Protein backbone atom coordinates (compact mmCIF):
# COMPACT_ATOMS: atom_id res chain seq x y z
CA UNK A 1 0.00 0.00 0.00
CA UNK A 2 1.35 3.44 -0.93
CA UNK A 3 1.68 6.13 1.69
CA UNK A 4 -1.70 7.62 2.49
CA UNK A 5 -2.75 10.60 4.58
CA UNK A 6 -4.83 9.23 7.44
CA UNK A 7 -6.17 10.27 10.80
CA UNK A 8 -4.58 8.42 13.71
CA UNK A 9 -7.70 6.56 14.76
CA UNK A 10 -8.34 5.39 11.20
CA UNK A 11 -4.71 4.29 10.79
CA UNK A 12 -5.00 2.14 13.92
CA UNK A 13 -8.23 0.59 12.66
CA UNK A 14 -6.77 -0.10 9.20
CA UNK A 15 -3.67 -1.66 10.74
CA UNK A 16 -5.83 -3.94 12.89
CA UNK A 17 -7.74 -5.21 9.87
CA UNK A 18 -4.46 -5.70 8.02
CA UNK A 19 -3.23 -7.82 10.95
CA UNK A 20 -6.20 -10.17 10.65
CA UNK A 21 -8.70 -8.59 13.04
CA UNK A 22 -12.19 -9.53 11.91
CA UNK A 23 -14.30 -8.69 14.95
CA UNK A 24 -14.84 -5.40 16.73
CA UNK A 25 -17.07 -4.76 19.72
CA UNK A 26 -17.28 -1.33 21.28
CA UNK A 27 -19.22 1.74 22.29
CA UNK A 28 -18.71 5.30 21.04
CA UNK A 29 -16.84 7.92 23.06
CA UNK A 30 -14.68 10.83 21.94
CA UNK A 31 -11.88 11.22 20.96
CA UNK A 32 -11.69 7.70 19.46
CA UNK A 33 -14.94 7.47 17.53
CA UNK A 34 -13.25 7.18 14.14
CA UNK A 35 -12.04 3.69 15.11
CA UNK A 36 -15.51 2.14 15.46
CA UNK A 37 -16.73 4.21 12.53
CA UNK A 38 -13.96 2.78 10.31
CA UNK A 39 -14.58 -0.76 11.56
CA UNK A 40 -18.33 -0.48 11.01
CA UNK A 41 -17.71 0.50 7.41
CA UNK A 42 -14.84 -1.83 6.50
CA UNK A 43 -15.30 -5.10 8.43
CA UNK A 44 -18.50 -6.23 6.64
CA UNK A 45 -16.68 -5.84 3.32
CA UNK A 46 -14.26 -8.64 4.25
CA UNK A 47 -16.64 -10.96 6.06
CA UNK A 48 -15.98 -9.54 9.51
CA UNK A 49 -18.43 -8.37 12.13
CA UNK A 50 -18.90 -5.05 13.90
CA UNK A 51 -21.18 -4.78 16.91
CA UNK A 52 -21.95 -1.58 18.76
CA UNK A 53 -22.72 -2.89 22.23
CA UNK A 54 -25.13 -1.25 24.65
CA UNK A 55 -22.22 -0.28 26.90
CA UNK A 56 -18.49 -0.72 27.41
CA UNK A 57 -19.27 -3.43 29.96
CA UNK A 58 -21.14 -5.42 27.32
CA UNK A 59 -18.44 -4.77 24.70
CA UNK A 60 -15.57 -6.19 26.76
CA UNK A 61 -17.57 -9.33 27.53
CA UNK A 62 -18.23 -9.77 23.81
CA UNK A 63 -14.47 -9.50 23.36
CA UNK A 64 -14.07 -12.28 25.95
CA UNK A 65 -16.37 -14.56 23.97
CA UNK A 66 -14.86 -13.87 20.56
CA UNK A 67 -11.29 -14.16 21.85
CA UNK A 68 -12.22 -17.54 23.32
CA UNK A 69 -12.92 -18.81 19.81
CA UNK A 70 -9.34 -17.98 18.83
CA UNK A 71 -10.26 -15.03 16.59
CA UNK A 72 -8.29 -11.80 16.47
CA UNK A 73 -10.52 -9.22 18.13
CA UNK A 74 -10.32 -5.51 18.93
CA UNK A 75 -12.07 -2.98 21.10
CA UNK A 76 -11.35 0.69 21.55
CA UNK A 77 -12.49 3.38 23.92
CA UNK A 78 -11.29 6.39 25.85
CA UNK A 79 -10.45 6.78 29.54
CA UNK A 80 -13.83 6.44 31.37
CA UNK A 81 -14.90 3.80 28.86
CA UNK A 82 -11.76 1.79 29.60
CA UNK A 83 -12.58 2.15 33.30
CA UNK A 84 -15.91 0.43 32.68
CA UNK A 85 -14.11 -2.42 30.93
CA UNK A 86 -11.73 -3.20 33.78
CA UNK A 87 -13.66 -6.12 35.28
CA UNK A 88 -13.85 -7.80 31.88
CA UNK A 89 -10.17 -7.14 31.18
CA UNK A 90 -9.30 -8.88 34.45
CA UNK A 91 -11.43 -11.88 33.42
CA UNK A 92 -9.75 -11.97 30.00
CA UNK A 93 -6.27 -11.86 31.53
CA UNK A 94 -7.27 -14.53 34.05
CA UNK A 95 -8.63 -16.75 31.28
CA UNK A 96 -5.46 -16.16 29.21
CA UNK A 97 -7.20 -14.89 26.12
CA UNK A 98 -5.51 -12.75 23.46
CA UNK A 99 -7.10 -9.47 22.43
CA UNK A 100 -6.09 -5.92 21.60
CA UNK A 101 -7.44 -2.90 23.44
CA UNK A 102 -7.03 0.71 22.30
CA UNK A 103 -7.26 3.60 24.76
CA UNK A 104 -7.19 7.05 23.15
CA UNK A 105 -6.79 8.98 26.39
CA UNK A 106 -8.77 12.05 27.34
CA UNK A 107 -8.53 14.27 30.42
CA UNK A 108 -9.82 13.24 33.82
CA UNK A 109 -10.60 12.31 36.52
CA UNK A 110 -14.32 11.83 36.06
CA UNK A 111 -15.69 13.02 32.73
CA UNK A 112 -12.84 15.55 32.58
CA UNK A 113 -12.56 16.79 29.02
CA UNK A 114 -11.98 15.48 25.51
CA UNK A 115 -8.56 17.09 25.19
CA UNK A 116 -5.44 14.85 25.07
CA UNK A 117 -4.07 13.42 28.29
CA UNK A 118 -1.62 10.82 29.57
CA UNK A 119 -3.28 10.34 32.94
CA UNK A 120 -4.30 6.70 32.34
CA UNK A 121 -0.73 5.40 32.71
CA UNK A 122 -1.37 3.89 36.15
CA UNK A 123 -4.59 2.26 34.97
CA UNK A 124 -2.90 0.73 31.92
CA UNK A 125 0.38 -0.43 33.41
CA UNK A 126 -0.79 -1.55 36.85
CA UNK A 127 -3.60 -3.76 35.59
CA UNK A 128 -6.48 -1.42 36.34
CA UNK A 129 -8.86 -4.13 37.48
CA UNK A 130 -8.93 -6.61 40.34
CA UNK A 131 -6.42 -9.34 41.10
CA UNK A 132 -2.82 -10.09 40.18
CA UNK A 133 -2.45 -9.56 36.43
CA UNK A 134 -0.75 -7.30 33.90
CA UNK A 135 -1.57 -5.95 30.44
CA UNK A 136 1.16 -5.37 27.87
CA UNK A 137 1.13 -1.68 26.89
CA UNK A 138 2.51 -0.06 23.72
CA UNK A 139 2.76 3.72 23.31
CA UNK A 140 3.18 5.08 19.75
CA UNK A 141 4.66 8.54 19.15
CA UNK A 142 3.55 8.95 15.53
CA UNK A 143 1.04 7.41 13.18
CA UNK A 144 3.42 5.15 11.29
CA UNK A 145 4.51 3.71 14.61
CA UNK A 146 0.86 3.41 15.65
CA UNK A 147 0.29 1.22 12.59
CA UNK A 148 3.32 -0.95 13.32
CA UNK A 149 2.60 -1.28 17.04
CA UNK A 150 -1.04 -2.17 16.41
CA UNK A 151 0.06 -5.06 14.21
CA UNK A 152 2.71 -6.06 16.75
CA UNK A 153 0.03 -5.98 19.47
CA UNK A 154 -1.89 -8.82 17.82
CA UNK A 155 1.26 -10.93 17.64
CA UNK A 156 2.12 -10.22 21.28
CA UNK A 157 -1.44 -11.00 22.36
CA UNK A 158 -1.25 -14.39 20.63
CA UNK A 159 2.27 -15.12 21.86
CA UNK A 160 1.48 -14.46 25.53
CA UNK A 161 -2.26 -15.21 25.48
CA UNK A 162 -2.90 -11.88 27.13
CA UNK A 163 -4.57 -8.54 26.48
CA UNK A 164 -2.33 -5.95 24.84
CA UNK A 165 -3.17 -2.25 24.97
CA UNK A 166 -2.32 0.52 22.55
CA UNK A 167 -2.12 3.59 24.80
CA UNK A 168 -2.23 6.90 22.95
CA UNK A 169 -3.54 10.33 23.79
CA UNK A 170 -6.28 12.18 21.95
CA UNK A 171 -3.78 14.07 19.83
CA UNK A 172 -2.38 10.85 18.34
CA UNK A 173 -5.94 9.76 17.62
CA UNK A 174 -6.96 12.98 15.89
CA UNK A 175 -3.90 14.25 14.01
CA UNK A 176 -3.26 13.34 10.37
CA UNK A 177 0.03 12.06 8.94
CA UNK A 178 1.08 9.98 5.94
CA UNK A 179 1.29 6.27 6.75
CA UNK A 180 2.15 3.13 4.84
CA UNK A 181 0.47 -0.14 5.71
CA UNK A 182 2.62 -2.90 4.28
CA UNK A 183 1.42 -6.48 3.71
CA UNK A 184 1.27 -8.14 7.10
CA UNK A 185 3.03 -11.36 8.03
CA UNK A 186 2.45 -12.80 11.52
CA UNK A 187 5.48 -13.63 13.62
CA UNK A 188 6.73 -17.11 12.72
CA UNK A 189 6.96 -18.34 16.31
CA UNK A 190 3.35 -17.84 17.39
CA UNK A 191 1.95 -20.87 19.27
CA UNK A 192 -0.99 -22.84 17.91
CA UNK A 193 -4.39 -21.96 19.34
CA UNK A 194 -5.13 -25.47 20.51
CA UNK A 195 -6.94 -24.00 23.52
CA UNK A 196 -9.66 -22.24 21.49
CA UNK A 197 -13.30 -23.25 21.82
CA UNK A 198 -14.04 -23.51 18.14
CA UNK A 199 -17.08 -25.76 18.42
CA UNK A 200 -15.68 -28.06 15.75
CA UNK A 201 -14.58 -31.69 15.64
CA UNK A 202 -10.93 -30.72 15.25
CA UNK A 203 -10.14 -30.67 18.96
CA UNK A 204 -8.78 -34.19 18.95
CA UNK A 205 -11.47 -35.30 21.33
CA UNK A 206 -10.09 -33.07 24.10
CA UNK A 207 -12.48 -30.95 26.11
CA UNK A 208 -11.63 -27.25 25.89
CA UNK A 209 -12.63 -25.08 28.82
CA UNK A 210 -11.89 -21.38 29.17
CA UNK A 211 -12.22 -20.22 32.74
CA UNK A 212 -10.75 -17.89 35.35
CA UNK A 213 -12.47 -19.41 38.40
CA UNK A 214 -10.38 -21.56 40.77
CA UNK A 215 -12.21 -22.59 43.94
CA UNK A 216 -9.20 -24.37 45.41
CA UNK A 217 -6.80 -21.65 46.67
CA UNK A 218 -3.77 -23.79 45.81
CA UNK A 219 -5.00 -24.13 42.23
CA UNK A 220 -5.50 -20.36 42.03
CA UNK A 221 -2.03 -19.69 43.38
CA UNK A 222 -0.49 -22.03 40.82
CA UNK A 223 -2.44 -20.24 38.09
CA UNK A 224 -1.34 -16.78 39.21
CA UNK A 225 2.28 -17.86 39.50
CA UNK A 226 2.08 -19.26 35.96
CA UNK A 227 0.70 -15.92 34.76
CA UNK A 228 3.58 -14.06 36.36
CA UNK A 229 6.14 -16.44 34.87
CA UNK A 230 4.64 -15.45 31.51
CA UNK A 231 4.88 -11.75 32.38
CA UNK A 232 8.51 -12.23 33.42
CA UNK A 233 9.23 -13.71 30.00
CA UNK A 234 7.60 -10.68 28.37
CA UNK A 235 9.73 -8.36 30.52
CA UNK A 236 12.87 -10.10 29.28
CA UNK A 237 11.87 -10.16 25.62
CA UNK A 238 9.56 -7.30 24.81
CA UNK A 239 10.80 -4.07 26.44
CA UNK A 240 11.34 -1.41 23.74
CA UNK A 241 12.74 2.12 23.82
CA UNK A 242 14.41 4.81 21.71
CA UNK A 243 17.49 6.94 22.50
CA UNK A 244 17.90 10.44 21.01
CA UNK A 245 21.27 12.20 21.63
CA UNK A 246 21.84 10.28 24.85
CA UNK A 247 25.49 9.31 24.37
CA UNK A 248 26.85 12.51 25.96
CA UNK A 249 23.70 13.86 27.62
CA UNK A 250 24.01 15.59 30.97
CA UNK A 251 20.23 15.78 31.25
CA UNK A 252 18.10 12.94 29.93
CA UNK A 253 14.47 13.79 29.28
CA UNK A 254 12.08 10.83 29.64
CA UNK A 255 8.79 11.14 27.74
CA UNK A 256 6.45 8.95 25.68
CA UNK A 257 3.76 9.38 23.06
CA UNK A 258 2.89 12.90 21.93
CA UNK A 259 5.01 14.45 24.67
CA UNK A 260 8.09 12.65 23.34
CA UNK A 261 7.60 14.44 20.00
CA UNK A 262 7.58 17.78 21.80
CA UNK A 263 10.53 16.71 23.94
CA UNK A 264 12.48 15.83 20.79
CA UNK A 265 12.01 19.41 19.58
CA UNK A 266 13.14 20.64 23.02
CA UNK A 267 16.25 18.47 22.80
CA UNK A 268 17.16 20.01 19.44
CA UNK A 269 16.65 23.51 20.86
CA UNK A 270 18.85 22.66 23.84
CA UNK A 271 21.57 21.32 21.56
CA UNK A 272 21.56 24.58 19.58
CA UNK A 273 22.02 26.40 22.89
CA UNK A 274 25.04 24.23 23.68
CA UNK A 275 23.24 22.14 26.32
CA UNK A 276 23.97 18.44 26.29
CA UNK A 277 20.45 17.04 26.52
CA UNK A 278 19.02 13.73 25.29
CA UNK A 279 15.72 11.90 25.16
CA UNK A 280 14.92 8.40 26.37
CA UNK A 281 11.55 7.41 24.95
CA UNK A 282 9.81 4.30 26.32
CA UNK A 283 7.91 2.54 23.53
CA UNK A 284 6.59 -0.19 25.80
CA UNK A 285 5.15 1.12 29.05
CA UNK A 286 4.72 -2.42 30.31
CA UNK A 287 7.16 -3.99 30.22
CA UNK A 288 8.89 -0.73 31.13
CA UNK A 289 12.38 -0.50 29.57
CA UNK A 290 14.19 -0.20 32.91
CA UNK A 291 17.37 -1.78 31.52
CA UNK A 292 17.77 1.14 29.09
CA UNK A 293 18.47 3.45 32.02
CA UNK A 294 21.60 1.46 32.84
CA UNK A 295 23.14 2.83 29.65
CA UNK A 296 22.57 6.50 30.56
CA UNK A 297 22.80 6.65 34.36
CA UNK A 298 26.66 6.61 34.34
CA UNK A 299 26.90 9.76 32.17
CA UNK A 300 23.75 11.71 33.07
CA UNK A 301 23.76 14.34 35.79
CA UNK A 302 19.97 14.32 36.10
CA UNK A 303 16.71 13.14 34.56
CA UNK A 304 13.67 15.21 33.62
CA UNK A 305 10.36 13.34 33.29
CA UNK A 306 7.75 15.17 31.20
CA UNK A 307 4.15 13.99 31.02
CA UNK A 308 0.61 15.17 30.33
CA UNK A 309 -0.34 14.16 33.86
CA UNK A 310 0.57 14.95 37.43
CA UNK A 311 3.32 12.33 37.32
CA UNK A 312 2.60 8.65 36.69
CA UNK A 313 5.42 7.29 34.54
CA UNK A 314 7.57 9.20 37.03
CA UNK A 315 7.24 6.28 39.45
CA UNK A 316 8.70 3.80 36.95
CA UNK A 317 11.60 6.17 36.21
CA UNK A 318 12.33 6.45 39.93
CA UNK A 319 12.40 2.65 40.22
CA UNK A 320 14.74 2.36 37.21
CA UNK A 321 17.14 5.09 38.36
CA UNK A 322 17.03 3.75 41.93
CA UNK A 323 18.19 6.96 43.59
CA UNK A 324 21.47 7.17 41.69
CA UNK A 325 20.67 10.51 40.03
CA UNK A 326 18.25 13.35 40.80
CA UNK A 327 14.93 13.20 38.96
CA UNK A 328 12.87 16.31 38.22
CA UNK A 329 9.33 16.34 36.91
CA UNK A 330 7.38 18.68 34.66
CA UNK A 331 3.75 17.92 33.96
CA UNK A 332 0.76 19.63 32.35
CA UNK A 333 -2.76 18.38 32.82
CA UNK A 334 -6.35 19.23 31.98
CA UNK A 335 -5.62 18.75 28.29
CA UNK A 336 -2.81 21.32 28.19
CA UNK A 337 0.15 20.14 26.14
CA UNK A 338 3.66 21.20 27.24
CA UNK A 339 5.61 23.28 24.73
CA UNK A 340 9.25 22.83 23.69
CA UNK A 341 10.04 26.23 25.21
CA UNK A 342 8.62 25.16 28.58
CA UNK A 343 10.72 22.00 28.54
CA UNK A 344 13.88 23.93 27.60
CA UNK A 345 13.28 26.26 30.54
CA UNK A 346 12.97 23.29 32.89
CA UNK A 347 16.26 21.89 31.59
CA UNK A 348 18.01 25.22 32.11
CA UNK A 349 16.72 25.46 35.67
CA UNK A 350 17.80 21.89 36.34
CA UNK A 351 21.33 22.55 35.07
CA UNK A 352 21.54 25.59 37.33
CA UNK A 353 20.83 23.33 40.27
CA UNK A 354 17.29 24.56 40.73
CA UNK A 355 15.02 21.57 40.22
CA UNK A 356 11.71 22.43 38.52
Coordinates of C-alpha atoms in Angstrom, one line a residue, residues 144-326:
X144 CA 3.4 5.1 11.3
X145 CA 4.5 3.7 14.6
X146 CA 0.9 3.4 15.7
X147 CA 0.3 1.2 12.6
X148 CA 3.3 -1.0 13.3
X149 CA 2.6 -1.3 17.0
X150 CA -1.0 -2.2 16.4
X151 CA 0.1 -5.1 14.2
X152 CA 2.7 -6.1 16.8
X153 CA 0.0 -6.0 19.5
X154 CA -1.9 -8.8 17.8
X155 CA 1.3 -10.9 17.6
X156 CA 2.1 -10.2 21.3
X157 CA -1.4 -11.0 22.4
X158 CA -1.3 -14.4 20.6
X159 CA 2.3 -15.1 21.9
X160 CA 1.5 -14.5 25.5
X161 CA -2.3 -15.2 25.5
X162 CA -2.9 -11.9 27.1
X163 CA -4.6 -8.5 26.5
X164 CA -2.3 -5.9 24.8
X165 CA -3.2 -2.3 25.0
X166 CA -2.3 0.5 22.5
X167 CA -2.1 3.6 24.8
X168 CA -2.2 6.9 23.0
X169 CA -3.5 10.3 23.8
X170 CA -6.3 12.2 22.0
X171 CA -3.8 14.1 19.8
X172 CA -2.4 10.8 18.3
X173 CA -5.9 9.8 17.6
X174 CA -7.0 13.0 15.9
X175 CA -3.9 14.3 14.0
X176 CA -3.3 13.3 10.4
X177 CA 0.0 12.1 8.9
X178 CA 1.1 10.0 5.9
X179 CA 1.3 6.3 6.7
X180 CA 2.2 3.1 4.8
X181 CA 0.5 -0.1 5.7
X182 CA 2.6 -2.9 4.3
X183 CA 1.4 -6.5 3.7
X184 CA 1.3 -8.1 7.1
X185 CA 3.0 -11.4 8.0
X186 CA 2.4 -12.8 11.5
X187 CA 5.5 -13.6 13.6
X188 CA 6.7 -17.1 12.7
X189 CA 7.0 -18.3 16.3
X190 CA 3.3 -17.8 17.4
X191 CA 2.0 -20.9 19.3
X192 CA -1.0 -22.8 17.9
X193 CA -4.4 -22.0 19.3
X194 CA -5.1 -25.5 20.5
X195 CA -6.9 -24.0 23.5
X196 CA -9.7 -22.2 21.5
X197 CA -13.3 -23.2 21.8
X198 CA -14.0 -23.5 18.1
X199 CA -17.1 -25.8 18.4
X200 CA -15.7 -28.1 15.8
X201 CA -14.6 -31.7 15.6
X202 CA -10.9 -30.7 15.2
X203 CA -10.1 -30.7 19.0
X204 CA -8.8 -34.2 19.0
X205 CA -11.5 -35.3 21.3
X206 CA -10.1 -33.1 24.1
X207 CA -12.5 -31.0 26.1
X208 CA -11.6 -27.3 25.9
X209 CA -12.6 -25.1 28.8
X210 CA -11.9 -21.4 29.2
X211 CA -12.2 -20.2 32.7
X212 CA -10.7 -17.9 35.4
X213 CA -12.5 -19.4 38.4
X214 CA -10.4 -21.6 40.8
X215 CA -12.2 -22.6 43.9
X216 CA -9.2 -24.4 45.4
X217 CA -6.8 -21.7 46.7
X218 CA -3.8 -23.8 45.8
X219 CA -5.0 -24.1 42.2
X220 CA -5.5 -20.4 42.0
X221 CA -2.0 -19.7 43.4
X222 CA -0.5 -22.0 40.8
X223 CA -2.4 -20.2 38.1
X224 CA -1.3 -16.8 39.2
X225 CA 2.3 -17.9 39.5
X226 CA 2.1 -19.3 36.0
X227 CA 0.7 -15.9 34.8
X228 CA 3.6 -14.1 36.4
X229 CA 6.1 -16.4 34.9
X230 CA 4.6 -15.4 31.5
X231 CA 4.9 -11.7 32.4
X232 CA 8.5 -12.2 33.4
X233 CA 9.2 -13.7 30.0
X234 CA 7.6 -10.7 28.4
X235 CA 9.7 -8.4 30.5
X236 CA 12.9 -10.1 29.3
X237 CA 11.9 -10.2 25.6
X238 CA 9.6 -7.3 24.8
X239 CA 10.8 -4.1 26.4
X240 CA 11.3 -1.4 23.7
X241 CA 12.7 2.1 23.8
X242 CA 14.4 4.8 21.7
X243 CA 17.5 6.9 22.5
X244 CA 17.9 10.4 21.0
X245 CA 21.3 12.2 21.6
X246 CA 21.8 10.3 24.9
X247 CA 25.5 9.3 24.4
X248 CA 26.8 12.5 26.0
X249 CA 23.7 13.9 27.6
X250 CA 24.0 15.6 31.0
X251 CA 20.2 15.8 31.3
X252 CA 18.1 12.9 29.9
X253 CA 14.5 13.8 29.3
X254 CA 12.1 10.8 29.6
X255 CA 8.8 11.1 27.7
X256 CA 6.4 9.0 25.7
X257 CA 3.8 9.4 23.1
X258 CA 2.9 12.9 21.9
X259 CA 5.0 14.5 24.7
X260 CA 8.1 12.7 23.3
X261 CA 7.6 14.4 20.0
X262 CA 7.6 17.8 21.8
X263 CA 10.5 16.7 23.9
X264 CA 12.5 15.8 20.8
X265 CA 12.0 19.4 19.6
X266 CA 13.1 20.6 23.0
X267 CA 16.3 18.5 22.8
X268 CA 17.2 20.0 19.4
X269 CA 16.7 23.5 20.9
X270 CA 18.8 22.7 23.8
X271 CA 21.6 21.3 21.6
X272 CA 21.6 24.6 19.6
X273 CA 22.0 26.4 22.9
X274 CA 25.0 24.2 23.7
X275 CA 23.2 22.1 26.3
X276 CA 24.0 18.4 26.3
X277 CA 20.4 17.0 26.5
X278 CA 19.0 13.7 25.3
X279 CA 15.7 11.9 25.2
X280 CA 14.9 8.4 26.4
X281 CA 11.5 7.4 25.0
X282 CA 9.8 4.3 26.3
X283 CA 7.9 2.5 23.5
X284 CA 6.6 -0.2 25.8
X285 CA 5.1 1.1 29.0
X286 CA 4.7 -2.4 30.3
X287 CA 7.2 -4.0 30.2
X288 CA 8.9 -0.7 31.1
X289 CA 12.4 -0.5 29.6
X290 CA 14.2 -0.2 32.9
X291 CA 17.4 -1.8 31.5
X292 CA 17.8 1.1 29.1
X293 CA 18.5 3.4 32.0
X294 CA 21.6 1.5 32.8
X295 CA 23.1 2.8 29.7
X296 CA 22.6 6.5 30.6
X297 CA 22.8 6.6 34.4
X298 CA 26.7 6.6 34.3
X299 CA 26.9 9.8 32.2
X300 CA 23.8 11.7 33.1
X301 CA 23.8 14.3 35.8
X302 CA 20.0 14.3 36.1
X303 CA 16.7 13.1 34.6
X304 CA 13.7 15.2 33.6
X305 CA 10.4 13.3 33.3
X306 CA 7.7 15.2 31.2
X307 CA 4.1 14.0 31.0
X308 CA 0.6 15.2 30.3
X309 CA -0.3 14.2 33.9
X310 CA 0.6 14.9 37.4
X311 CA 3.3 12.3 37.3
X312 CA 2.6 8.7 36.7
X313 CA 5.4 7.3 34.5
X314 CA 7.6 9.2 37.0
X315 CA 7.2 6.3 39.4
X316 CA 8.7 3.8 36.9
X317 CA 11.6 6.2 36.2
X318 CA 12.3 6.5 39.9
X319 CA 12.4 2.7 40.2
X320 CA 14.7 2.4 37.2
X321 CA 17.1 5.1 38.4
X322 CA 17.0 3.8 41.9
X323 CA 18.2 7.0 43.6
X324 CA 21.5 7.2 41.7
X325 CA 20.7 10.5 40.0
X326 CA 18.2 13.3 40.8

